[in-house]
Amino acid sequence: MNIINMVKKYQKKKKKQAVKEEMKQMIPTLRSALHEVTSSLDELNGLLKKITRS
């Protein structure tokens, strides 16, 4: 394997690692957004139940 191919392979590996790290950092943000959406849906569901009962 020549040097150019080795460098390209190394750069590709580093890019993958950077993307993985970025994804790991996004997880808490995505979790909190999902929690917020779920809470809002629960609240909306409760309001709809009140409306349909009356």
PDB file of C-alpha atoms in Angstrom:
ATOM      1  CA  MET A   1       0.000   0.000   0.000  1.00  0.00           C
ATOM      2  CA  ASN A   2       1.483   3.312  -0.943  1.00  0.00           C
ATOM      3  CA  ILE A   3       1.684   6.394   1.245  1.00  0.00           C
ATOM      4  CA  ILE A   4      -1.133   8.307  -0.517  1.00  0.00           C
ATOM      5  CA  ASN A   5      -3.602   5.484   0.035  1.00  0.00           C
ATOM      6  CA  MET A   6      -2.520   5.190   3.663  1.00  0.00           C
ATOM      7  CA  VAL A   7      -3.108   8.912   4.214  1.00  0.00           C
ATOM      8  CA  LYS A   8      -6.536   8.747   2.538  1.00  0.00           C
ATOM      9  CA  LYS A   9      -7.498   5.771   4.692  1.00  0.00           C
ATOM     10  CA  TYR A  10      -6.345   7.602   7.835  1.00  0.00           C
ATOM     11  CA  GLN A  11      -8.318  10.743   6.892  1.00  0.00           C
ATOM     12  CA  LYS A  12     -11.434   8.659   6.230  1.00  0.00           C
ATOM     13  CA  LYS A  13     -11.062   6.954   9.614  1.00  0.00           C
ATOM     14  CA  LYS A  14     -10.674  10.323  11.374  1.00  0.00           C
ATOM     15  CA  LYS A  15     -13.791  11.688   9.634  1.00  0.00           C
ATOM     16  CA  LYS A  16     -15.791   8.666  10.803  1.00  0.00           C
ATOM     17  CA  GLN A  17     -14.565   9.171  14.366  1.00  0.00           C
ATOM     18  CA  ALA A  18     -15.506  12.859  14.224  1.00  0.00           C
ATOM     19  CA  VAL A  19     -19.008  12.028  12.997  1.00  0.00           C
ATOM     20  CA  LYS A  20     -19.453   9.402  15.722  1.00  0.00           C
ATOM     21  CA  GLU A  21     -18.366  11.905  18.376  1.00  0.00           C
ATOM     22  CA  GLU A  22     -20.733  14.540  17.022  1.00  0.00           C
ATOM     23  CA  MET A  23     -23.600  12.044  17.074  1.00  0.00           C
ATOM     24  CA  LYS A  24     -22.802  11.120  20.688  1.00  0.00           C
ATOM     25  CA  GLN A  25     -22.943  14.794  21.638  1.00  0.00           C
ATOM     26  CA  MET A  26     -26.334  15.182  19.931  1.00  0.00           C
ATOM     27  CA  ILE A  27     -27.974  12.364  21.912  1.00  0.00           C
ATOM     28  CA  PRO A  28     -28.821  14.407  25.062  1.00  0.00           C
ATOM     29  CA  THR A  29     -30.322  17.196  22.931  1.00  0.00           C
ATOM     30  CA  LEU A  30     -32.415  14.717  20.983  1.00  0.00           C
ATOM     31  CA  ARG A  31     -33.536  13.010  24.189  1.00  0.00           C
ATOM     32  CA  SER A  32     -34.683  16.280  25.739  1.00  0.00           C
ATOM     33  CA  ALA A  33     -36.505  17.257  22.536  1.00  0.00           C
ATOM     34  CA  LEU A  34     -38.222  13.868  22.445  1.00  0.00           C
ATOM     35  CA  HIS A  35     -39.201  14.233  26.108  1.00  0.00           C
ATOM     36  CA  GLU A  36     -40.650  17.669  25.417  1.00  0.00           C
ATOM     37  CA  VAL A  37     -42.673  16.376  22.461  1.00  0.00           C
ATOM     38  CA  THR A  38     -43.924  13.407  24.482  1.00  0.00           C
ATOM     39  CA  SER A  39     -44.976  15.669  27.352  1.00  0.00           C
ATOM     40  CA  SER A  40     -46.807  17.980  24.966  1.00  0.00           C
ATOM     41  CA  LEU A  41     -48.601  15.038  23.368  1.00  0.00           C
ATOM     42  CA  ASP A  42     -49.639  13.747  26.791  1.00  0.00           C
ATOM     43  CA  GLU A  43     -50.992  17.180  27.671  1.00  0.00           C
ATOM     44  CA  LEU A  44     -52.847  17.417  24.370  1.00  0.00           C
ATOM     45  CA  ASN A  45     -54.265  13.940  24.867  1.00  0.00           C
ATOM     46  CA  GLY A  46     -55.565  14.958  28.297  1.00  0.00           C
ATOM     47  CA  LEU A  47     -57.214  18.066  26.853  1.00  0.00           C
ATOM     48  CA  LEU A  48     -58.835  16.054  24.073  1.00  0.00           C
ATOM     49  CA  LYS A  49     -60.214  13.594  26.623  1.00  0.00           C
ATOM     50  CA  LYS A  50     -61.728  16.498  28.607  1.00  0.00           C
ATOM     51  CA  ILE A  51     -63.304  17.941  25.469  1.00  0.00           C
ATOM     52  CA  THR A  52     -64.800  14.620  24.343  1.00  0.00           C
ATOM     53  CA  ARG A  53     -66.261  13.982  27.802  1.00  0.00           C
ATOM     54  CA  SER A  54     -68.147  17.265  27.939  1.00  0.00           C
TER      55      SER A  54
END
